[in-house]
Amino acid sequence: MKEDLMTPLAPITAVVLALQTAALPASSQAPTASDARTAVAHLAASPPIIDGKDQDEVWRTTSVIRDFRQFQPREGGEPSMPTEARVAYDAHNFYVFVRAFDAHPDSIKKILARRDNRVCCDQIKIVIDSYHDRRTGFEFAVNPAGVKRDYAIYGDGDQEDDAWDAVWEVATEVDSLGWTAEFRIPLSQLRYAHAPTNTFGFAIWRDIDRHGAERVGWPLYRTSVRGFSSQLGDLVGLDGLEAPRRLEVAPYVLAKNVPAPEFTRDQQYDAGADIKYGITSNITLDATINPDFGQVEADPSVVNLTSFETFYQERRPFFVEGTGIFSFPVNCNVVNCSGEGLFYSRRIGHDPAGIIGAAKITGRLPGGLTLGAVESVTQRAAGDSDVTIEPVSNYAVVRLNQDYRKGQSAIGFMGTAVNRNVDQFTDGYLRRSAYVGAMNFRHRFHNGGYEVSGSLDFSTVNGTPAAIAGTQTSSTHNYQRPDDNVQYDPTRTSLNGHAEELLFTKQNGFINFQTSYQRRSPGFEINDLGFLLQADQQGWNNWASMNWRKPTKLFQRAFWNFNWWQYWTMERLPTDRGFNTNAHVQLRNQWFIHAGGTIGNLGDVYCDRCARGGPAVRRDQFVSPWFGFGGDSRNAITPFVFFNFFRGDLGRSSSVNINPEIDVRIGSQLSSSVSMNATHRINATQDLNPQTDSLGTHYLFAHLDQKEVSMSFRVDYTVTPTLTVQAYGQPFVSKGHWSDVRELSSDPRAPAYDDRFQPYTGTGPGDFNQKFFNSNLVIRWEYRPGSTLFVVWSQGRDDFEPTTGTRTISGDFGRLFDTPPHNTFLVKASYWLNR
């Protein structure tokens, strides 16, 4: 590997070590909050036995937390049943015992599920902000059956990271008084400053299923106030906590049987390891060597007919865990948020390039500085005749965020770097390097009820003239558009850009609102390690919401939102203008009703991307109402249905979508769900790739009649909280018929629809009938804490026909299952080692 690929790691390491050295000692003064209470943790002379019973000596001598208050359905109301809690600790562990009194313990449901799956019914959750920064935290939850859930919290509760899996223990018991939960959380799983005494943010929540989905907590949590970690109470008495140098290693071995050419099979064996090392008590290094993610569920099938990239959620545990630290969204506000941001981890190790190794440093210093760094190297991938498809590449990310005023204000920085060893095979389409630097800020005031935030981003990419020419003409930039002043230059070897945004938000009380302004210059480019759909754009988004949080005779709670937005190019060409309203009501029987609608393309607006590099095209107004409802998840059978309708292009375009789902729970161990997503879409102006001939470039559009149906089946059988079987399948069919192929006329901005187009005499696209099937059968056994065995069977099928055919959708599904399957069998075992 060339030395220059590893250079980004050096500044990352230097920054982390410098910050660690310069860290200030933590203050021993506990922050105060208007509704906070203070609880005391007691030093345990001997560790309690984790059995769900309160017979241990420590539980007889510790002080009791009793002042629980209801926050749902009525904020500040009296709980229907009392709850008590006790907290203790020793040199290695943090202990909590919770007694949930219940007058009818025989009515408590014990529903089994896989770890981290939220099922209905009662629950006890403890929340620990061990940094005591009022911004982050850890959640540990359990239901009466002993099903565990744990999360890492970022951004004052705005983000929950369910991929974070700590190694901890809990025991539950249902007895004559109700039920109990006894927690043992190793201090090695928490992150805190090394100091003579510590104060943790702390809370306990209890869900009472039978009483209208009642939720109670200590201290009082206010749903009318934005923020989660900032509302926690203070836990004092934590004296002399050790700063363990944590070392956790989870080596794994893998056997995989996969399809190979000529209908043969290929047996593969592999090994790797996941490593977690506590550099200090508040800084952690995570590393993965030769990672395999074969147990991860496949992406949903899509047929993308646009010129824009499809966004897929990250599912790989190494990258999902801790993702909140690296969050730096672009063009994300309450009205519109499409996943655009500076760090899109799916860029690392995408097919066919595998990951050689990756490392991640995360932590928080006593002075309020949160830090994160990611470093990854991917291997070379080659095709026939050893032609390079993906070169060896290095990806690096640094994120810093400094809090002030007890987390009410902050300033942050993010930098990303991509360096590739491009060669003669790849330098024509891959950029040699890409760098992004950005700053952001946040400031809350008026008791946290208002917030001003913003960011400033800069980007630069470098490569051969061919690579940068491809960047300029991509759908993200469209420099070749003939009717704007952005100049396409095929001799460029670099491209620079910038982006800015400013948001003002009211986030407490009955009426909330947000107004925001974002813009991105034509040369702004972050797609080497981020995700960006469109540059050369500025937008103004406005949102207001009325929130009824107190129950009435008609409903439990309700929300009514109003949205207004406008978008322009940087040359102020209007590209979008619309209004939306939507309402969400939870009835007294715990059913939900949702309804709303959008009126878009108001006034004179033009699409600068529809012609795929051609001139802007006038857009006509559209309307899109929708409606949905959902059942009470406490019931054995829970239905959900959503309907959506669209009408645009003066009635020439329309779509109808229905998305029903039904969840079924059989007993306490078996659950299943079936859902369908069916759409009939008629698009009179579906854009196509331009065609160039001796007469010039033809910017093409066509009439598309498309039918698309996908179904999802899921069955979960939980033998014990540590042994589960999951089956998942998704068949997908999309077929379309093309007609009336046209090209843009000399006046694509004409007020009259027909004047914008003219006949095209060339050949149009062929019809299509695309079918996919993806399925997984996963057996997961956590045979000891932190150690897991996976047995996986994955199957894929696909079929393409250049015609819609005469079959019905059900007939297409039948043909899909007649195609040869691609089966993959995998056995993966990991063993957790802790020192």
PDB file of C-alpha atoms in Angstrom, residues 467-664:
ATOM      1  CA  ALA A 467     -12.796  12.957 -13.954  1.00  0.00           C
ATOM      2  CA  ILE A 468     -13.594  16.595 -13.174  1.00  0.00           C
ATOM      3  CA  ALA A 469     -15.527  16.922 -16.443  1.00  0.00           C
ATOM      4  CA  GLY A 470     -17.666  13.998 -15.293  1.00  0.00           C
ATOM      5  CA  THR A 471     -18.206  15.789 -11.999  1.00  0.00           C
ATOM      6  CA  GLN A 472     -19.349  18.975 -13.746  1.00  0.00           C
ATOM      7  CA  THR A 473     -21.826  17.137 -16.001  1.00  0.00           C
ATOM      8  CA  SER A 474     -23.236  14.842 -13.294  1.00  0.00           C
ATOM      9  CA  SER A 475     -26.839  15.226 -12.159  1.00  0.00           C
ATOM     10  CA  THR A 476     -25.566  16.901  -8.988  1.00  0.00           C
ATOM     11  CA  HIS A 477     -24.105  19.863 -10.911  1.00  0.00           C
ATOM     12  CA  ASN A 478     -25.271  20.000 -14.570  1.00  0.00           C
ATOM     13  CA  TYR A 479     -22.687  22.616 -15.575  1.00  0.00           C
ATOM     14  CA  GLN A 480     -23.550  21.925 -19.231  1.00  0.00           C
ATOM     15  CA  ARG A 481     -27.000  23.521 -18.973  1.00  0.00           C
ATOM     16  CA  PRO A 482     -27.330  25.938 -21.922  1.00  0.00           C
ATOM     17  CA  ASP A 483     -29.512  28.535 -20.163  1.00  0.00           C
ATOM     18  CA  ASP A 484     -27.489  29.449 -17.079  1.00  0.00           C
ATOM     19  CA  ASN A 485     -24.255  31.323 -16.445  1.00  0.00           C
ATOM     20  CA  VAL A 486     -22.326  28.434 -14.880  1.00  0.00           C
ATOM     21  CA  GLN A 487     -19.436  27.669 -17.218  1.00  0.00           C
ATOM     22  CA  TYR A 488     -18.512  24.092 -18.103  1.00  0.00           C
ATOM     23  CA  ASP A 489     -14.737  23.773 -18.504  1.00  0.00           C
ATOM     24  CA  PRO A 490     -13.419  20.381 -19.748  1.00  0.00           C
ATOM     25  CA  THR A 491      -9.832  21.349 -18.853  1.00  0.00           C
ATOM     26  CA  ARG A 492     -10.441  21.755 -15.124  1.00  0.00           C
ATOM     27  CA  THR A 493      -8.537  19.505 -12.742  1.00  0.00           C
ATOM     28  CA  SER A 494     -10.303  20.683  -9.577  1.00  0.00           C
ATOM     29  CA  LEU A 495     -13.696  21.966  -8.463  1.00  0.00           C
ATOM     30  CA  ASN A 496     -14.420  24.070  -5.384  1.00  0.00           C
ATOM     31  CA  GLY A 497     -17.666  24.974  -3.666  1.00  0.00           C
ATOM     32  CA  HIS A 498     -19.360  26.105  -0.483  1.00  0.00           C
ATOM     33  CA  ALA A 499     -22.655  25.752   1.393  1.00  0.00           C
ATOM     34  CA  GLU A 500     -24.338  27.746   4.160  1.00  0.00           C
ATOM     35  CA  GLU A 501     -27.431  27.402   6.297  1.00  0.00           C
ATOM     36  CA  LEU A 502     -29.161  29.308   9.099  1.00  0.00           C
ATOM     37  CA  LEU A 503     -32.103  28.084  11.195  1.00  0.00           C
ATOM     38  CA  PHE A 504     -34.263  29.730  13.864  1.00  0.00           C
ATOM     39  CA  THR A 505     -36.519  27.462  15.919  1.00  0.00           C
ATOM     40  CA  LYS A 506     -39.074  27.780  18.709  1.00  0.00           C
ATOM     41  CA  GLN A 507     -39.199  24.351  20.314  1.00  0.00           C
ATOM     42  CA  ASN A 508     -41.289  24.564  23.497  1.00  0.00           C
ATOM     43  CA  GLY A 509     -44.937  25.135  24.297  1.00  0.00           C
ATOM     44  CA  PHE A 510     -48.205  24.813  22.397  1.00  0.00           C
ATOM     45  CA  ILE A 511     -46.974  26.514  19.220  1.00  0.00           C
ATOM     46  CA  ASN A 512     -43.610  25.576  17.733  1.00  0.00           C
ATOM     47  CA  PHE A 513     -42.082  26.917  14.544  1.00  0.00           C
ATOM     48  CA  GLN A 514     -38.938  26.961  12.455  1.00  0.00           C
ATOM     49  CA  THR A 515     -37.706  29.117   9.611  1.00  0.00           C
ATOM     50  CA  SER A 516     -34.526  28.204   7.761  1.00  0.00           C
ATOM     51  CA  TYR A 517     -32.424  29.277   4.808  1.00  0.00           C
ATOM     52  CA  GLN A 518     -29.953  27.006   3.001  1.00  0.00           C
ATOM     53  CA  ARG A 519     -27.835  27.438  -0.098  1.00  0.00           C
ATOM     54  CA  ARG A 520     -25.189  25.460  -2.001  1.00  0.00           C
ATOM     55  CA  SER A 521     -22.945  26.850  -4.711  1.00  0.00           C
ATOM     56  CA  PRO A 522     -22.752  25.142  -8.138  1.00  0.00           C
ATOM     57  CA  GLY A 523     -19.336  23.626  -7.339  1.00  0.00           C
ATOM     58  CA  PHE A 524     -20.192  22.216  -3.905  1.00  0.00           C
ATOM     59  CA  GLU A 525     -19.291  18.493  -4.023  1.00  0.00           C
ATOM     60  CA  ILE A 526     -19.263  16.062  -1.087  1.00  0.00           C
ATOM     61  CA  ASN A 527     -20.263  12.745  -2.685  1.00  0.00           C
ATOM     62  CA  ASP A 528     -16.890  11.027  -2.238  1.00  0.00           C
ATOM     63  CA  LEU A 529     -17.669  10.547   1.460  1.00  0.00           C
ATOM     64  CA  GLY A 530     -20.985  12.366   1.865  1.00  0.00           C
ATOM     65  CA  PHE A 531     -24.365  12.382   0.159  1.00  0.00           C
ATOM     66  CA  LEU A 532     -25.605  15.286  -1.961  1.00  0.00           C
ATOM     67  CA  LEU A 533     -28.413  15.214  -4.498  1.00  0.00           C
ATOM     68  CA  GLN A 534     -28.159  18.712  -5.912  1.00  0.00           C
ATOM     69  CA  ALA A 535     -25.802  21.687  -5.818  1.00  0.00           C
ATOM     70  CA  ASP A 536     -26.597  25.159  -7.185  1.00  0.00           C
ATOM     71  CA  GLN A 537     -29.627  25.551  -4.935  1.00  0.00           C
ATOM     72  CA  GLN A 538     -30.961  27.871  -2.257  1.00  0.00           C
ATOM     73  CA  GLY A 539     -34.106  27.354  -0.242  1.00  0.00           C
ATOM     74  CA  TRP A 540     -36.337  28.954   2.365  1.00  0.00           C
ATOM     75  CA  ASN A 541     -38.373  26.545   4.512  1.00  0.00           C
ATOM     76  CA  ASN A 542     -40.990  27.426   7.134  1.00  0.00           C
ATOM     77  CA  TRP A 543     -42.808  25.183   9.575  1.00  0.00           C
ATOM     78  CA  ALA A 544     -45.320  25.772  12.365  1.00  0.00           C
ATOM     79  CA  SER A 545     -47.016  23.276  14.638  1.00  0.00           C
ATOM     80  CA  MET A 546     -49.820  23.283  17.182  1.00  0.00           C
ATOM     81  CA  ASN A 547     -49.486  20.599  19.847  1.00  0.00           C
ATOM     82  CA  TRP A 548     -52.309  19.331  22.048  1.00  0.00           C
ATOM     83  CA  ARG A 549     -50.550  17.157  24.627  1.00  0.00           C
ATOM     84  CA  LYS A 550     -53.244  16.970  27.314  1.00  0.00           C
ATOM     85  CA  PRO A 551     -55.936  14.294  26.900  1.00  0.00           C
ATOM     86  CA  THR A 552     -59.479  15.357  26.072  1.00  0.00           C
ATOM     87  CA  LYS A 553     -62.724  13.430  25.700  1.00  0.00           C
ATOM     88  CA  LEU A 554     -61.967  12.936  22.004  1.00  0.00           C
ATOM     89  CA  PHE A 555     -58.250  12.206  21.853  1.00  0.00           C
ATOM     90  CA  GLN A 556     -55.143  11.456  23.850  1.00  0.00           C
ATOM     91  CA  ARG A 557     -52.933  13.941  21.984  1.00  0.00           C
ATOM     92  CA  ALA A 558     -52.852  15.702  18.622  1.00  0.00           C
ATOM     93  CA  PHE A 559     -50.484  17.662  16.380  1.00  0.00           C
ATOM     94  CA  TRP A 560     -51.241  19.914  13.414  1.00  0.00           C
ATOM     95  CA  ASN A 561     -48.388  21.117  11.194  1.00  0.00           C
ATOM     96  CA  PHE A 562     -48.138  23.725   8.426  1.00  0.00           C
ATOM     97  CA  ASN A 563     -45.237  23.949   5.962  1.00  0.00           C
ATOM     98  CA  TRP A 564     -44.254  26.445   3.274  1.00  0.00           C
ATOM     99  CA  TRP A 565     -41.113  26.246   1.131  1.00  0.00           C
ATOM    100  CA  GLN A 566     -39.439  27.904  -1.829  1.00  0.00           C
ATOM    101  CA  TYR A 567     -36.330  26.918  -3.790  1.00  0.00           C
ATOM    102  CA  TRP A 568     -34.221  28.767  -6.352  1.00  0.00           C
ATOM    103  CA  THR A 569     -30.948  28.256  -8.161  1.00  0.00           C
ATOM    104  CA  MET A 570     -28.076  30.493  -7.129  1.00  0.00           C
ATOM    105  CA  GLU A 571     -29.094  32.709 -10.086  1.00  0.00           C
ATOM    106  CA  ARG A 572     -32.561  32.991  -8.461  1.00  0.00           C
ATOM    107  CA  LEU A 573     -34.431  30.863 -10.987  1.00  0.00           C
ATOM    108  CA  PRO A 574     -37.481  29.588  -9.006  1.00  0.00           C
ATOM    109  CA  THR A 575     -37.488  25.764  -9.010  1.00  0.00           C
ATOM    110  CA  ASP A 576     -40.056  24.849  -6.347  1.00  0.00           C
ATOM    111  CA  ARG A 577     -42.731  26.485  -4.226  1.00  0.00           C
ATOM    112  CA  GLY A 578     -45.276  24.618  -2.156  1.00  0.00           C
ATOM    113  CA  PHE A 579     -47.542  24.356   0.868  1.00  0.00           C
ATOM    114  CA  ASN A 580     -48.315  21.365   3.065  1.00  0.00           C
ATOM    115  CA  THR A 581     -50.469  20.688   6.078  1.00  0.00           C
ATOM    116  CA  ASN A 582     -50.709  17.467   8.076  1.00  0.00           C
ATOM    117  CA  ALA A 583     -52.420  16.355  11.269  1.00  0.00           C
ATOM    118  CA  HIS A 584     -51.751  13.437  13.603  1.00  0.00           C
ATOM    119  CA  VAL A 585     -54.187  12.328  16.310  1.00  0.00           C
ATOM    120  CA  GLN A 586     -53.888   9.607  18.926  1.00  0.00           C
ATOM    121  CA  LEU A 587     -57.358   8.563  20.060  1.00  0.00           C
ATOM    122  CA  ARG A 588     -58.293   7.493  23.568  1.00  0.00           C
ATOM    123  CA  ASN A 589     -58.234   3.844  22.457  1.00  0.00           C
ATOM    124  CA  GLN A 590     -54.567   4.305  21.365  1.00  0.00           C
ATOM    125  CA  TRP A 591     -55.351   4.222  17.642  1.00  0.00           C
ATOM    126  CA  PHE A 592     -53.685   6.821  15.427  1.00  0.00           C
ATOM    127  CA  ILE A 593     -55.160   8.846  12.564  1.00  0.00           C
ATOM    128  CA  HIS A 594     -52.927  10.719  10.115  1.00  0.00           C
ATOM    129  CA  ALA A 595     -53.989  12.995   7.261  1.00  0.00           C
ATOM    130  CA  GLY A 596     -52.472  15.712   5.154  1.00  0.00           C
ATOM    131  CA  GLY A 597     -51.867  17.102   1.731  1.00  0.00           C
ATOM    132  CA  THR A 598     -49.495  19.114  -0.429  1.00  0.00           C
ATOM    133  CA  ILE A 599     -50.047  21.710  -3.133  1.00  0.00           C
ATOM    134  CA  GLY A 600     -46.805  22.099  -5.056  1.00  0.00           C
ATOM    135  CA  ASN A 601     -45.277  24.015  -7.952  1.00  0.00           C
ATOM    136  CA  LEU A 602     -47.201  27.155  -7.039  1.00  0.00           C
ATOM    137  CA  GLY A 603     -46.702  30.130  -9.330  1.00  0.00           C
ATOM    138  CA  ASP A 604     -44.002  30.221 -11.993  1.00  0.00           C
ATOM    139  CA  VAL A 605     -41.449  27.502 -11.196  1.00  0.00           C
ATOM    140  CA  TYR A 606     -39.014  25.646 -13.433  1.00  0.00           C
ATOM    141  CA  CYS A 607     -37.184  22.329 -13.192  1.00  0.00           C
ATOM    142  CA  ASP A 608     -33.484  22.870 -13.858  1.00  0.00           C
ATOM    143  CA  ARG A 609     -32.669  19.133 -13.559  1.00  0.00           C
ATOM    144  CA  CYS A 610     -35.468  17.424 -15.491  1.00  0.00           C
ATOM    145  CA  ALA A 611     -33.772  17.744 -18.893  1.00  0.00           C
ATOM    146  CA  ARG A 612     -30.619  16.081 -17.491  1.00  0.00           C
ATOM    147  CA  GLY A 613     -28.252  18.829 -18.547  1.00  0.00           C
ATOM    148  CA  GLY A 614     -30.685  20.649 -20.819  1.00  0.00           C
ATOM    149  CA  PRO A 615     -32.567  23.913 -20.291  1.00  0.00           C
ATOM    150  CA  ALA A 616     -34.985  24.492 -17.430  1.00  0.00           C
ATOM    151  CA  VAL A 617     -38.566  23.316 -18.034  1.00  0.00           C
ATOM    152  CA  ARG A 618     -41.699  24.966 -16.694  1.00  0.00           C
ATOM    153  CA  ARG A 619     -43.564  22.973 -14.043  1.00  0.00           C
ATOM    154  CA  ASP A 620     -47.319  22.785 -13.553  1.00  0.00           C
ATOM    155  CA  GLN A 621     -49.087  22.736 -10.212  1.00  0.00           C
ATOM    156  CA  PHE A 622     -49.788  19.423  -8.477  1.00  0.00           C
ATOM    157  CA  VAL A 623     -51.886  18.282  -5.534  1.00  0.00           C
ATOM    158  CA  SER A 624     -51.169  15.280  -3.311  1.00  0.00           C
ATOM    159  CA  PRO A 625     -53.491  14.367  -0.404  1.00  0.00           C
ATOM    160  CA  TRP A 626     -52.849  11.384   1.870  1.00  0.00           C
ATOM    161  CA  PHE A 627     -54.491   9.547   4.751  1.00  0.00           C
ATOM    162  CA  GLY A 628     -53.566   6.767   7.141  1.00  0.00           C
ATOM    163  CA  PHE A 629     -54.377   5.080  10.407  1.00  0.00           C
ATOM    164  CA  GLY A 630     -52.680   2.690  12.804  1.00  0.00           C
ATOM    165  CA  GLY A 631     -53.993   0.356  15.461  1.00  0.00           C
ATOM    166  CA  ASP A 632     -53.164  -0.127  19.120  1.00  0.00           C
ATOM    167  CA  SER A 633     -49.821  -1.948  19.296  1.00  0.00           C
ATOM    168  CA  ARG A 634     -50.803  -3.517  22.620  1.00  0.00           C
ATOM    169  CA  ASN A 635     -53.268  -5.781  20.828  1.00  0.00           C
ATOM    170  CA  ALA A 636     -52.418  -9.169  19.355  1.00  0.00           C
ATOM    171  CA  ILE A 637     -53.432  -7.930  15.895  1.00  0.00           C
ATOM    172  CA  THR A 638     -52.445  -4.418  14.835  1.00  0.00           C
ATOM    173  CA  PRO A 639     -53.380  -2.993  11.416  1.00  0.00           C
ATOM    174  CA  PHE A 640     -51.842  -0.031   9.590  1.00  0.00           C
ATOM    175  CA  VAL A 641     -52.956   1.506   6.287  1.00  0.00           C
ATOM    176  CA  PHE A 642     -51.746   4.540   4.329  1.00  0.00           C
ATOM    177  CA  PHE A 643     -53.193   5.966   1.110  1.00  0.00           C
ATOM    178  CA  ASN A 644     -51.601   8.577  -1.150  1.00  0.00           C
ATOM    179  CA  PHE A 645     -52.888  10.253  -4.293  1.00  0.00           C
ATOM    180  CA  PHE A 646     -51.079  12.556  -6.729  1.00  0.00           C
ATOM    181  CA  ARG A 647     -52.361  14.631  -9.650  1.00  0.00           C
ATOM    182  CA  GLY A 648     -50.161  16.943 -11.714  1.00  0.00           C
ATOM    183  CA  ASP A 649     -49.254  18.169 -15.201  1.00  0.00           C
ATOM    184  CA  LEU A 650     -52.805  19.544 -15.578  1.00  0.00           C
ATOM    185  CA  GLY A 651     -54.251  16.071 -15.052  1.00  0.00           C
ATOM    186  CA  ARG A 652     -51.866  14.282 -17.409  1.00  0.00           C
ATOM    187  CA  SER A 653     -49.872  12.743 -14.542  1.00  0.00           C
ATOM    188  CA  SER A 654     -51.243  10.888 -11.537  1.00  0.00           C
ATOM    189  CA  SER A 655     -50.437   8.167  -9.056  1.00  0.00           C
ATOM    190  CA  VAL A 656     -52.269   6.113  -6.464  1.00  0.00           C
ATOM    191  CA  ASN A 657     -50.446   4.359  -3.641  1.00  0.00           C
ATOM    192  CA  ILE A 658     -51.673   2.052  -0.895  1.00  0.00           C
ATOM    193  CA  ASN A 659     -49.476   0.733   1.883  1.00  0.00           C
ATOM    194  CA  PRO A 660     -51.246  -1.696   4.263  1.00  0.00           C
ATOM    195  CA  GLU A 661     -49.552  -3.662   7.032  1.00  0.00           C
ATOM    196  CA  ILE A 662     -50.738  -6.062   9.682  1.00  0.00           C
ATOM    197  CA  ASP A 663     -48.727  -7.145  12.717  1.00  0.00           C
ATOM    198  CA  VAL A 664     -49.738 -10.330  14.510  1.00  0.00           C
TER     199      VAL A 664
END
